[in-house]
Short mmCIF file of C-alpha atoms in Angstrom, two decimals:
data_model
loop_
_atom_site.label_atom_id
_atom_site.label_comp_id
_atom_site.label_asym_id
_atom_site.label_seq_id
_atom_site.Cartn_x
_atom_site.Cartn_y
_atom_site.Cartn_z
CA UNK A 726 -27.98 -35.91 -24.24
CA UNK A 727 -29.53 -37.14 -28.32
CA UNK A 728 -27.99 -34.81 -30.82
CA UNK A 729 -31.69 -34.01 -31.53
CA UNK A 730 -31.21 -32.40 -27.65
CA UNK A 731 -29.03 -30.26 -27.79
CA UNK A 732 -30.14 -28.92 -31.06
CA UNK A 733 -32.94 -28.14 -29.35
CA UNK A 734 -30.82 -26.13 -26.52
CA UNK A 735 -29.11 -25.12 -29.40
CA UNK A 736 -32.23 -23.54 -30.38
CA UNK A 737 -32.72 -21.87 -26.81
CA UNK A 738 -29.49 -19.62 -26.50
CA UNK A 739 -28.95 -18.62 -29.52
CA UNK A 740 -32.33 -17.51 -29.91
CA UNK A 741 -31.45 -13.55 -28.85
CA UNK A 742 -33.18 -11.47 -26.52
CA UNK A 743 -36.27 -13.60 -27.84
CA UNK A 744 -35.89 -16.55 -24.98
CA UNK A 745 -36.08 -14.02 -22.20
CA UNK A 746 -38.87 -11.73 -23.41
CA UNK A 747 -40.18 -14.83 -22.69
CA UNK A 748 -39.76 -16.36 -19.73
CA UNK A 749 -39.37 -12.77 -18.33
CA UNK A 750 -43.47 -12.56 -19.28
CA UNK A 751 -43.78 -15.90 -18.52
CA UNK A 752 -42.94 -15.71 -15.39
CA UNK A 753 -43.96 -11.19 -14.16
CA UNK A 754 -47.24 -13.22 -15.12
CA UNK A 755 -46.95 -16.02 -13.73
CA UNK A 756 -46.79 -13.75 -9.70
CA UNK A 757 -49.40 -12.01 -11.27
CA UNK A 758 -51.15 -15.14 -10.89
CA UNK A 759 -50.29 -15.60 -7.96
CA UNK A 760 -50.66 -12.66 -5.92
CA UNK A 761 -54.64 -12.96 -7.51
CA UNK A 762 -55.44 -15.37 -5.52
CA UNK A 763 -54.35 -13.29 -2.05
CA UNK A 764 -56.05 -10.02 -3.22
CA UNK A 765 -59.25 -11.32 -4.13
CA UNK A 766 -59.27 -13.17 -0.97
CA UNK A 767 -58.10 -9.94 1.21
CA UNK A 768 -60.88 -7.78 -1.14
CA UNK A 769 -62.75 -10.76 0.64
CA UNK A 770 -62.35 -10.55 3.96
CA UNK A 771 -61.93 -6.98 3.75
CA UNK A 772 -65.38 -6.55 2.87
CA UNK A 773 -67.60 -9.91 4.45
CA UNK A 774 -65.99 -8.02 8.15
CA UNK A 775 -66.75 -4.41 6.60
CA UNK A 776 -63.65 -3.13 7.74
CA UNK A 777 -62.03 0.16 6.05
CA UNK A 778 -59.42 -0.27 3.84
CA UNK A 779 -60.79 -2.33 1.85
CA UNK A 780 -60.68 -0.68 -1.47
CA UNK A 781 -56.92 -0.31 -1.69
CA UNK A 782 -57.35 -4.18 -2.08
CA UNK A 783 -60.23 -4.30 -4.69
CA UNK A 784 -57.89 -1.31 -6.25
CA UNK A 785 -54.47 -4.03 -6.36
CA UNK A 786 -56.22 -7.19 -7.06
CA UNK A 787 -57.63 -4.97 -10.62
CA UNK A 788 -53.72 -4.69 -11.32
CA UNK A 789 -52.90 -7.97 -10.59
CA UNK A 790 -55.58 -9.34 -13.10
CA UNK A 791 -54.64 -6.32 -15.77
CA UNK A 792 -50.87 -7.61 -15.43
CA UNK A 793 -51.81 -11.42 -16.47
CA UNK A 794 -53.94 -9.94 -19.49
CA UNK A 795 -51.06 -8.13 -20.06
CA UNK A 796 -47.86 -10.50 -19.94
CA UNK A 797 -50.02 -12.59 -22.19
CA UNK A 798 -50.63 -10.24 -24.36
CA UNK A 799 -46.67 -9.46 -24.61
CA UNK A 800 -46.15 -13.29 -25.15
CA UNK A 801 -48.39 -14.03 -27.64
CA UNK A 802 -47.02 -11.43 -29.97
CA UNK A 803 -42.81 -13.19 -27.95
CA UNK A 804 -43.46 -16.26 -29.05
CA UNK A 805 -44.64 -15.18 -32.56
CA UNK A 806 -41.72 -13.28 -33.34
CA UNK A 807 -39.42 -15.95 -31.35
CA UNK A 808 -40.21 -18.87 -34.04
CA UNK A 809 -39.85 -17.00 -37.14
CA UNK A 810 -35.94 -16.29 -35.61
CA UNK A 811 -35.64 -19.42 -34.90
CA UNK A 812 -36.75 -20.56 -38.35
CA UNK A 813 -34.33 -18.85 -39.50
CA UNK A 814 -31.63 -18.38 -37.79
CA UNK A 815 -31.61 -22.74 -37.97
CA UNK A 816 -32.55 -22.77 -41.87
CA UNK A 817 -29.88 -20.30 -42.83
CA UNK A 818 -27.30 -23.01 -40.93
CA UNK A 819 -28.64 -26.35 -41.85
CA UNK A 820 -28.25 -23.96 -46.63
CA UNK A 821 -24.41 -22.84 -45.50
CA UNK A 822 -24.18 -27.27 -44.37
CA UNK A 823 -25.83 -28.86 -47.31
CA UNK A 824 -23.98 -26.85 -49.60
CA UNK A 825 -20.28 -27.29 -47.80
CA UNK A 826 -21.07 -31.30 -47.75
CA UNK A 827 -21.43 -31.83 -52.04
CA UNK A 828 -23.02 -34.21 -53.13
CA UNK A 829 -22.61 -36.47 -49.40
CA UNK A 830 -26.03 -35.44 -48.81
CA UNK A 831 -27.81 -36.21 -51.97
CA UNK A 832 -26.59 -39.67 -51.65
CA UNK A 833 -27.72 -40.12 -48.38
CA UNK A 834 -31.29 -38.91 -48.12
CA UNK A 835 -33.44 -38.12 -50.69
CA UNK A 836 -34.06 -34.45 -51.92
CA UNK A 837 -37.35 -34.73 -50.52
CA UNK A 838 -35.84 -35.25 -47.79
CA UNK A 839 -33.53 -32.92 -47.38
CA UNK A 840 -36.43 -30.23 -48.43
CA UNK A 841 -38.23 -31.39 -45.82
CA UNK A 842 -36.03 -31.21 -42.76
CA UNK A 843 -35.19 -27.72 -44.09
CA UNK A 844 -38.34 -26.89 -43.98
CA UNK A 845 -41.59 -28.42 -40.97
CA UNK A 846 -38.81 -29.68 -39.55
CA UNK A 847 -36.92 -26.54 -39.26
CA UNK A 848 -39.56 -24.57 -38.79
CA UNK A 849 -40.50 -27.33 -35.56
CA UNK A 850 -38.11 -27.00 -34.31
CA UNK A 851 -37.51 -22.78 -33.96
CA UNK A 852 -41.40 -23.36 -31.85
CA UNK A 853 -38.34 -24.88 -29.07
CA UNK A 854 -38.23 -21.80 -27.71
CA UNK A 855 -41.49 -20.85 -27.31
CA UNK A 856 -42.26 -24.37 -25.55
CA UNK A 857 -39.58 -24.61 -23.44
CA UNK A 858 -39.57 -21.22 -21.45
CA UNK A 859 -43.88 -22.22 -21.35
CA UNK A 860 -43.33 -25.08 -20.43
CA UNK A 861 -41.30 -24.52 -17.13
CA UNK A 862 -42.73 -20.84 -17.15
CA UNK A 863 -45.85 -23.57 -15.24
CA UNK A 864 -43.22 -24.32 -12.34
CA UNK A 865 -43.32 -20.93 -11.06
CA UNK A 866 -47.26 -20.38 -10.21
CA UNK A 867 -46.93 -24.71 -8.98
CA UNK A 868 -43.82 -23.72 -7.10
CA UNK A 869 -44.66 -20.41 -5.37
CA UNK A 870 -48.77 -22.14 -5.06
CA UNK A 871 -46.55 -24.41 -3.01
CA UNK A 872 -45.06 -21.91 -0.71
CA UNK A 873 -48.56 -20.72 -0.17
CA UNK A 874 -50.73 -23.42 1.10
CA UNK A 875 -47.46 -23.74 3.83
CA UNK A 876 -48.25 -19.90 4.35
CA UNK A 877 -51.63 -20.49 4.63
CA UNK A 878 -51.86 -24.35 5.66
CA UNK A 879 -49.26 -27.12 6.17
CA UNK A 880 -51.38 -29.94 5.96
CA UNK A 881 -52.78 -28.56 2.23
CA UNK A 882 -49.02 -27.84 0.63
CA UNK A 883 -49.21 -32.57 1.32
CA UNK A 884 -52.65 -32.16 -0.33
CA UNK A 885 -50.99 -30.21 -2.82
CA UNK A 886 -47.99 -32.09 -3.55
CA UNK A 887 -49.45 -35.83 -4.09
CA UNK A 888 -51.23 -34.18 -7.11
CA UNK A 889 -48.39 -32.64 -8.35
CA UNK A 890 -46.56 -36.18 -8.53
CA UNK A 891 -49.36 -37.55 -10.19
CA UNK A 892 -49.72 -35.18 -13.00
CA UNK A 893 -45.85 -35.12 -13.24
CA UNK A 894 -45.94 -38.70 -13.50
CA UNK A 895 -48.48 -37.88 -16.48
CA UNK A 896 -46.83 -35.15 -17.86
CA UNK A 897 -43.36 -37.73 -18.01
CA UNK A 898 -45.27 -40.46 -19.80
CA UNK A 899 -46.41 -38.74 -22.66
CA UNK A 900 -43.65 -37.12 -23.40
CA UNK A 901 -41.35 -40.26 -24.31
CA UNK A 902 -44.27 -40.78 -26.61
CA UNK A 903 -45.57 -38.10 -27.91
CA UNK A 904 -41.39 -37.68 -28.54
CA UNK A 905 -41.20 -40.96 -31.14
CA UNK A 906 -45.25 -41.05 -32.42
CA UNK A 907 -44.79 -36.93 -33.81
CA UNK A 908 -40.81 -39.00 -35.67
CA UNK A 909 -42.36 -40.88 -37.17
CA UNK A 910 -45.22 -39.26 -38.75
CA UNK A 911 -42.51 -36.32 -39.80
CA UNK A 912 -40.48 -39.62 -41.17
CA UNK A 913 -44.12 -40.22 -43.19
CA UNK A 914 -44.39 -36.80 -44.38
CA UNK A 915 -40.15 -37.04 -45.83
CA UNK A 916 -41.54 -40.49 -47.95
CA UNK A 917 -44.35 -38.26 -49.13
CA UNK A 918 -42.41 -35.41 -50.49
CA UNK A 919 -39.75 -37.35 -51.52
CA UNK A 920 -41.69 -39.15 -53.67
CA UNK A 921 -43.63 -35.49 -54.70
CA UNK A 922 -40.32 -34.27 -56.19
CA UNK A 923 -39.43 -37.19 -58.18
CA UNK A 924 -43.11 -37.20 -59.85
CA UNK A 925 -42.51 -33.14 -60.88
CA UNK A 926 -39.35 -34.38 -61.58
CA UNK A 927 -40.88 -36.40 -64.94
CA UNK A 928 -43.86 -34.51 -64.96
CA UNK A 929 -43.69 -33.80 -67.86
CA UNK A 930 -42.69 -38.13 -69.51
CA UNK A 931 -45.28 -39.44 -66.61
CA UNK A 932 -47.63 -37.20 -68.86
CA UNK A 933 -46.99 -38.49 -72.28
CA UNK A 934 -46.81 -42.42 -70.91
CA UNK A 935 -50.66 -41.82 -69.53
CA UNK A 936 -49.29 -43.50 -65.46
CA UNK A 937 -50.60 -39.43 -63.17
CA UNK A 938 -53.50 -42.03 -61.84
CA UNK A 939 -50.75 -44.59 -61.22
CA UNK A 940 -47.87 -41.76 -59.69
CA UNK A 941 -50.19 -40.22 -57.73
CA UNK A 942 -50.60 -43.93 -55.90
CA UNK A 943 -47.27 -44.11 -55.31
CA UNK A 944 -46.89 -40.57 -53.94
CA UNK A 945 -50.23 -41.21 -51.73
CA UNK A 946 -49.02 -45.38 -50.42
CA UNK A 947 -47.33 -43.51 -47.24
CA UNK A 948 -50.63 -41.75 -46.10
CA UNK A 949 -52.43 -44.85 -44.19
CA UNK A 950 -49.24 -44.75 -42.35
CA UNK A 951 -49.04 -40.93 -42.21
CA UNK A 952 -52.44 -41.06 -40.13
CA UNK A 953 -51.74 -44.10 -37.93
CA UNK A 954 -49.37 -41.95 -36.53
CA UNK A 955 -51.66 -39.27 -36.79
CA UNK A 956 -53.67 -41.30 -34.53
CA UNK A 957 -51.28 -42.85 -32.17
CA UNK A 958 -50.55 -38.41 -31.49
CA UNK A 959 -54.16 -37.79 -30.74
CA UNK A 960 -55.31 -40.89 -28.42
CA UNK A 961 -51.51 -40.33 -26.09
CA UNK A 962 -52.98 -36.35 -26.54
CA UNK A 963 -56.76 -38.32 -25.37
CA UNK A 964 -55.14 -39.67 -22.28
CA UNK A 965 -52.58 -37.83 -21.21
CA UNK A 966 -55.57 -35.36 -20.66
CA UNK A 967 -58.34 -37.12 -19.40
CA UNK A 968 -55.80 -38.65 -17.26
CA UNK A 969 -54.41 -35.29 -15.96
CA UNK A 970 -57.88 -33.52 -16.01
CA UNK A 971 -58.41 -35.92 -13.47
CA UNK A 972 -56.52 -35.02 -10.39
CA UNK A 973 -58.02 -30.87 -10.22
CA UNK A 974 -61.34 -31.67 -10.50
CA UNK A 975 -60.34 -33.82 -7.55
CA UNK A 976 -57.38 -31.93 -6.12
CA UNK A 977 -58.94 -28.69 -6.23
CA UNK A 978 -62.09 -31.16 -4.13
CA UNK A 979 -59.69 -32.37 -1.22
CA UNK A 980 -58.91 -28.80 -0.53
CA UNK A 981 -62.02 -28.23 0.60
CA UNK A 982 -63.02 -30.77 1.98
CA UNK A 983 -59.54 -30.34 4.72
CA UNK A 984 -59.53 -26.55 4.11
CA UNK A 985 -63.55 -26.40 5.52
CA UNK A 986 -62.78 -28.30 8.21
CA UNK A 987 -60.69 -26.11 9.50
CA UNK A 988 -62.39 -23.30 8.81
CA UNK A 989 -65.51 -25.20 10.67
CA UNK A 990 -62.73 -25.17 13.48
CA UNK A 991 -61.65 -21.51 13.08
CA UNK A 992 -58.61 -21.83 11.66
CA UNK A 993 -59.22 -20.20 8.50
CA UNK A 994 -61.17 -17.04 7.90
CA UNK A 995 -63.69 -17.48 4.71
CA UNK A 996 -60.86 -14.63 1.85
CA UNK A 997 -58.14 -17.93 3.62
CA UNK A 998 -60.02 -20.77 1.88
CA UNK A 999 -61.12 -19.15 -1.65
CA UNK A 1000 -57.07 -18.73 -1.84
CA UNK A 1001 -56.00 -22.09 -1.24
CA UNK A 1002 -58.87 -23.43 -3.13
CA UNK A 1003 -57.13 -20.94 -5.77
CA UNK A 1004 -53.24 -22.06 -5.40
CA UNK A 1005 -54.40 -25.45 -5.02
CA UNK A 1006 -56.16 -24.72 -8.82
CA UNK A 1007 -52.92 -22.74 -9.50
CA UNK A 1008 -50.29 -25.72 -8.81
CA UNK A 1009 -51.98 -27.89 -10.47
CA UNK A 1010 -51.34 -25.79 -13.63
CA UNK A 1011 -48.79 -27.95 -14.75
CA UNK A 1012 -52.05 -30.56 -16.26
CA UNK A 1013 -51.90 -27.62 -19.53
CA UNK A 1014 -49.18 -28.12 -20.44
CA UNK A 1015 -49.38 -30.89 -22.09
CA UNK A 1016 -49.91 -28.91 -25.38
CA UNK A 1017 -46.00 -26.89 -25.16
CA UNK A 1018 -45.15 -30.25 -24.38
CA UNK A 1019 -46.83 -32.13 -27.52
CA UNK A 1020 -45.25 -29.40 -29.13
CA UNK A 1021 -41.79 -29.69 -27.50
CA UNK A 1022 -41.80 -33.02 -28.42
CA UNK A 1023 -42.55 -31.88 -31.70
CA UNK A 1024 -39.39 -30.00 -31.30
CA UNK A 1025 -36.84 -33.00 -29.92
CA UNK A 1026 -38.54 -35.13 -32.51
CA UNK A 1027 -37.48 -32.65 -35.56
CA UNK A 1028 -34.50 -31.72 -34.13
CA UNK A 1029 -33.34 -35.22 -34.64
CA UNK A 1030 -34.11 -35.80 -37.91
CA UNK A 1031 -32.66 -31.85 -38.22
CA UNK A 1032 -29.24 -33.59 -36.29
CA UNK A 1033 -29.07 -36.19 -38.38
CA UNK A 1034 -27.85 -32.96 -41.44
CA UNK A 1035 -26.26 -31.54 -39.97
CA UNK A 1036 -23.43 -34.46 -38.68
CA UNK A 1037 -22.90 -34.60 -42.46
CA UNK A 1038 -19.34 -33.77 -42.53
CA UNK A 1039 -18.82 -30.96 -44.79
CA UNK A 1040 -16.27 -31.14 -47.23
CA UNK A 1041 -12.79 -29.85 -46.39
CA UNK A 1042 -11.12 -27.27 -47.91
CA UNK A 1043 -7.32 -26.06 -47.92
CA UNK A 1044 -5.52 -22.87 -47.74
CA UNK A 1045 -2.81 -23.33 -50.34
CA UNK A 1046 -3.26 -20.76 -53.86
CA UNK A 1047 -2.74 -21.79 -57.06
CA UNK A 1048 1.17 -21.24 -58.60
CA UNK A 1049 1.20 -19.37 -62.06
CA UNK A 1050 0.31 -22.31 -64.45
CA UNK A 1051 -1.15 -23.70 -67.43
CA UNK A 1052 -3.99 -25.69 -66.31
CA UNK A 1053 -2.72 -29.16 -65.93
CA UNK A 1054 -4.95 -31.43 -64.83
CA UNK A 1055 -3.36 -34.94 -62.83
CA UNK A 1056 -4.62 -37.94 -61.77
CA UNK A 1057 -2.52 -40.05 -59.66
CA UNK A 1058 -3.85 -42.78 -59.00
CA UNK A 1059 -7.28 -42.18 -58.22
CA UNK A 1060 -10.24 -44.86 -57.37
CA UNK A 1061 -13.50 -43.87 -56.13
CA UNK A 1062 -16.65 -45.65 -56.37
CA UNK A 1063 -16.76 -47.30 -58.19
CA UNK A 1064 -14.46 -45.53 -60.81
CA UNK A 1065 -10.75 -46.58 -61.01
CA UNK A 1066 -9.11 -43.67 -63.40
CA UNK A 1067 -5.66 -44.72 -62.81
CA UNK A 1068 -2.78 -42.09 -64.15
CA UNK A 1069 -4.22 -39.30 -66.29
CA UNK A 1070 -2.81 -36.26 -67.43
CA UNK A 1071 -5.15 -34.02 -68.87
CA UNK A 1072 -2.58 -31.83 -70.80
CA UNK A 1073 -3.10 -27.39 -69.67
CA UNK A 1074 -5.22 -25.45 -72.60
CA UNK A 1075 -5.87 -29.45 -74.21
CA UNK A 1076 -10.01 -30.52 -74.36
CA UNK A 1077 -10.57 -33.75 -72.98
CA UNK A 1078 -13.57 -35.18 -74.54
CA UNK A 1079 -14.55 -38.30 -72.20
CA UNK A 1080 -17.08 -40.66 -73.04
CA UNK A 1081 -18.73 -43.51 -72.76
CA UNK A 1082 -22.60 -45.34 -72.27
CA UNK A 1083 -24.77 -44.01 -69.42
CA UNK A 1084 -23.12 -45.31 -66.33
CA UNK A 1085 -19.71 -46.23 -66.88
CA UNK A 1086 -18.87 -43.06 -64.49
CA UNK A 1087 -18.48 -39.49 -67.23
CA UNK A 1088 -20.34 -37.62 -64.73
CA UNK A 1089 -18.36 -38.84 -62.03
CA UNK A 1090 -14.36 -38.97 -63.46
CA UNK A 1091 -16.12 -35.00 -63.86
CA UNK A 1092 -16.85 -34.30 -61.08
CA UNK A 1093 -13.80 -35.25 -59.40
CA UNK A 1094 -11.93 -32.81 -61.68
CA UNK A 1095 -13.74 -29.58 -60.31
CA UNK A 1096 -13.80 -31.23 -56.52
CA UNK A 1097 -17.31 -31.57 -56.54
CA UNK A 1098 -15.75 -35.21 -55.17
CA UNK A 1099 -13.14 -36.13 -53.84
CA UNK A 1100 -11.13 -39.92 -54.67
CA UNK A 1101 -12.55 -42.65 -52.40
CA UNK A 1102 -7.80 -43.27 -53.27
CA UNK A 1103 -5.41 -41.51 -55.01
CA UNK A 1104 -4.45 -37.72 -55.72
CA UNK A 1105 -5.86 -35.06 -58.11
CA UNK A 1106 -3.44 -32.11 -58.84
CA UNK A 1107 -4.22 -29.28 -60.77
CA UNK A 1108 -0.81 -26.77 -62.09
CA UNK A 1109 1.24 -29.43 -59.24
CA UNK A 1110 -1.81 -28.78 -55.88
CA UNK A 1111 -4.15 -31.37 -54.61
CA UNK A 1112 -7.40 -30.32 -55.38
CA UNK A 1113 -8.08 -30.85 -51.45
CA UNK A 1114 -5.42 -28.63 -50.53
CA UNK A 1115 -7.17 -25.36 -52.03
CA UNK A 1116 -8.99 -22.79 -50.54
CA UNK A 1117 -12.29 -23.02 -51.33
CA UNK A 1118 -12.46 -18.95 -52.95
CA UNK A 1119 -8.76 -20.55 -55.14
CA UNK A 1120 -10.77 -23.92 -56.20
CA UNK A 1121 -14.29 -22.03 -57.44
CA UNK A 1122 -11.93 -19.07 -59.29
CA UNK A 1123 -9.44 -21.57 -60.74
CA UNK A 1124 -12.27 -24.61 -61.95
CA UNK A 1125 -15.72 -23.52 -63.50
CA UNK A 1126 -18.05 -25.89 -63.74
CA UNK A 1127 -21.46 -26.68 -66.73
CA UNK A 1128 -23.95 -29.27 -66.08
CA UNK A 1129 -26.81 -31.13 -68.30
CA UNK A 1130 -29.90 -28.89 -65.99
CA UNK A 1131 -28.26 -25.60 -63.83
CA UNK A 1132 -29.81 -24.06 -60.78
CA UNK A 1133 -29.67 -20.69 -61.81
CA UNK A 1134 -28.39 -18.90 -58.89
CA UNK A 1135 -29.20 -14.69 -58.57
CA UNK A 1136 -31.83 -11.80 -59.14
CA UNK A 1137 -30.56 -11.43 -62.71
CA UNK A 1138 -29.73 -12.76 -65.87
CA UNK A 1139 -26.26 -11.20 -65.75
CA UNK A 1140 -26.34 -11.57 -61.93
CA UNK A 1141 -26.66 -15.34 -62.76
CA UNK A 1142 -23.49 -15.41 -65.47
CA UNK A 1143 -21.15 -13.78 -63.75
CA UNK A 1144 -18.34 -11.39 -63.92
CA UNK A 1145 -18.35 -9.72 -67.96
CA UNK A 1146 -21.31 -10.74 -68.39
CA UNK A 1147 -21.77 -10.37 -71.98
CA UNK A 1148 -18.30 -11.73 -73.49
CA UNK A 1149 -19.18 -15.12 -71.39
CA UNK A 1150 -23.40 -14.79 -73.08
CA UNK A 1151 -21.30 -14.64 -76.17
CA UNK A 1152 -19.20 -17.13 -76.16
CA UNK A 1153 -21.89 -19.55 -74.82
CA UNK A 1154 -24.10 -18.44 -77.54
CA UNK A 1155 -26.40 -17.15 -75.34
CA UNK A 1156 -26.13 -13.22 -75.56
CA UNK A 1157 -28.58 -12.72 -78.70
CA UNK A 1158 -31.28 -14.45 -76.86
CA UNK A 1159 -30.26 -11.93 -73.84
CA UNK A 1160 -30.79 -9.14 -75.72
CA UNK A 1161 -34.50 -9.70 -77.16
CA UNK A 1162 -34.95 -10.44 -73.54
CA UNK A 1163 -36.88 -7.32 -71.95
CA UNK A 1164 -34.32 -5.93 -69.86
CA UNK A 1165 -31.51 -7.32 -71.41
CA UNK A 1166 -28.58 -8.29 -69.29
CA UNK A 1167 -30.36 -7.46 -65.88
CA UNK A 1168 -34.12 -9.35 -66.96
CA UNK A 1169 -35.60 -10.46 -63.75
CA UNK A 1170 -34.75 -14.49 -63.45
CA UNK A 1171 -38.48 -15.50 -62.65
CA UNK A 1172 -39.35 -12.98 -65.45
CA UNK A 1173 -37.46 -14.90 -68.06
CA UNK A 1174 -39.15 -17.81 -68.99
CA UNK A 1175 -36.48 -20.66 -70.63
CA UNK A 1176 -36.33 -23.16 -72.44
CA UNK A 1177 -34.05 -25.90 -71.47
CA UNK A 1178 -31.34 -24.81 -74.42
CA UNK A 1179 -30.84 -21.48 -72.62
CA UNK A 1180 -30.40 -22.53 -69.70
CA UNK A 1181 -27.85 -24.41 -70.90
CA UNK A 1182 -25.88 -21.82 -72.16
CA UNK A 1183 -26.51 -19.36 -69.16
CA UNK A 1184 -24.98 -22.11 -67.57
CA UNK A 1185 -22.57 -22.35 -69.83
CA UNK A 1186 -21.92 -18.33 -70.39
CA UNK A 1187 -21.22 -18.77 -66.43
CA UNK A 1188 -18.61 -21.49 -66.55
CA UNK A 1189 -16.96 -19.40 -69.45
CA UNK A 1190 -17.14 -16.70 -66.44
CA UNK A 1191 -16.11 -18.40 -63.69
CA UNK A 1192 -13.18 -20.64 -63.74
CA UNK A 1193 -10.07 -19.53 -65.20
CA UNK A 1194 -7.73 -22.01 -65.50
CA UNK A 1195 -10.35 -25.26 -66.07
CA UNK A 1196 -13.60 -25.70 -67.89
CA UNK A 1197 -15.74 -29.19 -66.55
CA UNK A 1198 -18.60 -29.07 -68.97
CA UNK A 1199 -20.95 -32.35 -67.64
CA UNK A 1200 -23.01 -32.93 -70.46
CA UNK A 1201 -23.88 -29.39 -70.68
CA UNK A 1202 -24.69 -29.28 -73.89
CA UNK A 1203 -26.93 -32.31 -74.10
CA UNK A 1204 -30.58 -29.92 -75.12
CA UNK A 1205 -28.64 -27.13 -77.55
CA UNK A 1206 -29.65 -27.54 -81.53
CA UNK A 1207 -27.19 -29.13 -83.70
CA UNK A 1208 -25.96 -25.71 -84.60
CA UNK A 1209 -25.63 -23.45 -82.28
CA UNK A 1210 -23.94 -27.29 -80.14
CA UNK A 1211 -21.18 -25.96 -83.00
CA UNK A 1212 -21.24 -23.19 -82.31
CA UNK A 1213 -20.35 -23.97 -78.89
CA UNK A 1214 -17.59 -26.69 -79.35
CA UNK A 1215 -16.19 -24.49 -81.40
CA UNK A 1216 -16.15 -21.63 -78.75
CA UNK A 1217 -14.23 -24.06 -76.46
CA UNK A 1218 -12.04 -26.17 -78.69
CA UNK A 1219 -10.77 -21.92 -80.06
CA UNK A 1220 -11.31 -20.37 -76.27
CA UNK A 1221 -8.78 -17.24 -77.06
CA UNK A 1222 -7.35 -17.71 -72.55
CA UNK A 1223 -5.90 -20.92 -72.99
CA UNK A 1224 -8.13 -22.56 -70.97
CA UNK A 1225 -7.77 -26.46 -70.38
CA UNK A 1226 -11.15 -27.73 -70.59
CA UNK A 1227 -12.75 -31.92 -69.75
CA UNK A 1228 -16.17 -32.04 -71.40
CA UNK A 1229 -18.19 -35.16 -70.61
CA UNK A 1230 -20.66 -35.58 -73.15
CA UNK A 1231 -22.60 -38.62 -75.57
CA UNK A 1232 -22.35 -36.83 -79.45
CA UNK A 1233 -19.91 -37.56 -81.57
CA UNK A 1234 -18.42 -34.08 -82.76
CA UNK A 1235 -17.45 -32.87 -79.42
CA UNK A 1236 -15.01 -36.03 -79.23
CA UNK A 1237 -13.62 -35.43 -82.93
CA UNK A 1238 -12.88 -31.97 -82.99
CA UNK A 1239 -11.17 -32.58 -78.75
CA UNK A 1240 -7.44 -32.97 -78.01
CA UNK A 1241 -7.95 -36.34 -76.87
CA UNK A 1242 -10.28 -38.66 -75.80
CA UNK A 1243 -10.84 -40.43 -72.63
CA UNK A 1244 -12.83 -43.51 -73.49
CA UNK A 1245 -14.70 -45.07 -69.86
CA UNK A 1246 -16.56 -48.29 -69.97
CA UNK A 1247 -18.10 -51.14 -66.86
CA UNK A 1248 -15.40 -47.98 -64.63
CA UNK A 1249 -12.18 -48.08 -65.78
CA UNK A 1250 -10.26 -46.09 -68.87
CA UNK A 1251 -10.36 -49.10 -71.62
CA UNK A 1252 -8.52 -46.39 -74.34
CA UNK A 1253 -7.66 -42.83 -74.31
CA UNK A 1254 -5.89 -41.03 -76.94
CA UNK A 1255 -7.00 -38.95 -80.11
CA UNK A 1256 -10.59 -39.70 -81.32
CA UNK A 1257 -9.11 -40.61 -85.08
CA UNK A 1258 -6.96 -43.80 -83.51
CA UNK A 1259 -9.47 -44.47 -81.05
CA UNK A 1260 -12.24 -44.82 -83.88
CA UNK A 1261 -10.13 -48.15 -85.70
CA UNK A 1262 -12.20 -49.81 -82.90
CA UNK A 1263 -15.38 -51.60 -83.60
CA UNK A 1264 -16.31 -51.45 -79.58
CA UNK A 1265 -15.53 -46.70 -79.57
CA UNK A 1266 -17.66 -46.73 -82.68
CA UNK A 1267 -20.83 -48.56 -81.06
CA UNK A 1268 -20.29 -45.85 -78.02
CA UNK A 1269 -21.73 -44.18 -80.66
CA UNK A 1270 -24.64 -46.12 -81.69
CA UNK A 1271 -23.80 -46.53 -85.49
CA UNK A 1272 -22.40 -42.28 -85.70
CA UNK A 1273 -19.58 -41.09 -88.46
CA UNK A 1274 -17.50 -38.55 -87.38
#
């Protein structure tokens, strides 16, 4: 069984009580549908023969019709609730898995692709319980019709059975073809979403360059392929509908012809002939499964795309806790993704600046230090413990991380910062502007318009509040004005808690105030030491584009 099909079946099994509700309403409704022809036939025979007792049969017929309508209504409600529950459960698990994989997910899939797979595709998979249950429920009237026709006249069963075989062949081919086409359609949707996310990320640059039209054409370039897949879906549906639709009237006519001869011979009553004709239609109701199978095909294709994300290996964590220590970081023979660090030590309580041209590996070194990435070879240790052996909670408690473009999480500004938000905000020079907000630290994030620099200061405050031993700043002061940047740098270099600090930055002042500088070039450590010693090298000075200390 493919991973996508396993995910579909898992969505059905783990969807709480809803598959059972869907199954009960579908089965009871199908049984009531099966009872209607028999009850109506008995009613017709009773009234035609003018026998007493026709009224009870009429009342039972009305009850059966009412049961069908009630089950249909309950089924509509259950289908909506089932889809919402299944999609929400899948999205929740998918989000936890994505967060656990770290950079692996974004290296494998563009951000727009991940949004599509966690959004549209997860919703399609969420409809699987409805489509699977509804499709299987159609077997009930089919099996019941075969049994009923056997009781009326076995020869009619053979006629119906031949038609059902033809319908099943059509449905099987339709499911296979539609699954492939739907997969292609969803793939193009993800491609367009990825291009759109990229465009929105660079919206200001696009506006400034006056290339909006060109960018719109780039984003919408896959539309012809999307249309082609859509047309193929339509053709597959139309072809299968015509093929299966032709079987139903032909089957009914065949049953009526055979039943007519039997009626003329006195082997059937008028009511039995009516019931036989209705059972032929019910038996051929599998032809109405096209809509359900189309939904199942889309769910299977979407599940295959979601399964590719779930197959990503999450970052494993150990169970160890940190011993008492100053926050010393050690790199032992470390290489990762083209970056060769070798042996490197960040003394406990020190400030290390990582400098280098764009693409030299500064962000990767920062990620290795905070275990947002793992080395391909070698080990990174914090106070003698390999980072990979620490528990997730211990790792995140020990290390605070700030980014160039932080994502703020929480209902309010205070929650986004974390514990003791005021002290952390003061260190990040964010306290003043936060207090100017309408509700201060209680201001909801979505009601707090912030500049890029203000958002960076909130991100810095979060790192200050979280990291107990080590602070890792990945170009986290790039949007700050000169005065604020100097104030933040002063707070970093005079941290009263004595935490180890690693700062990946471009500004000369950051390197000048650091205890040591790690100079990266072409994916390797070209030099390390105090800034004033490295400054003697013209190549090092060129990193800062002619600035002077």
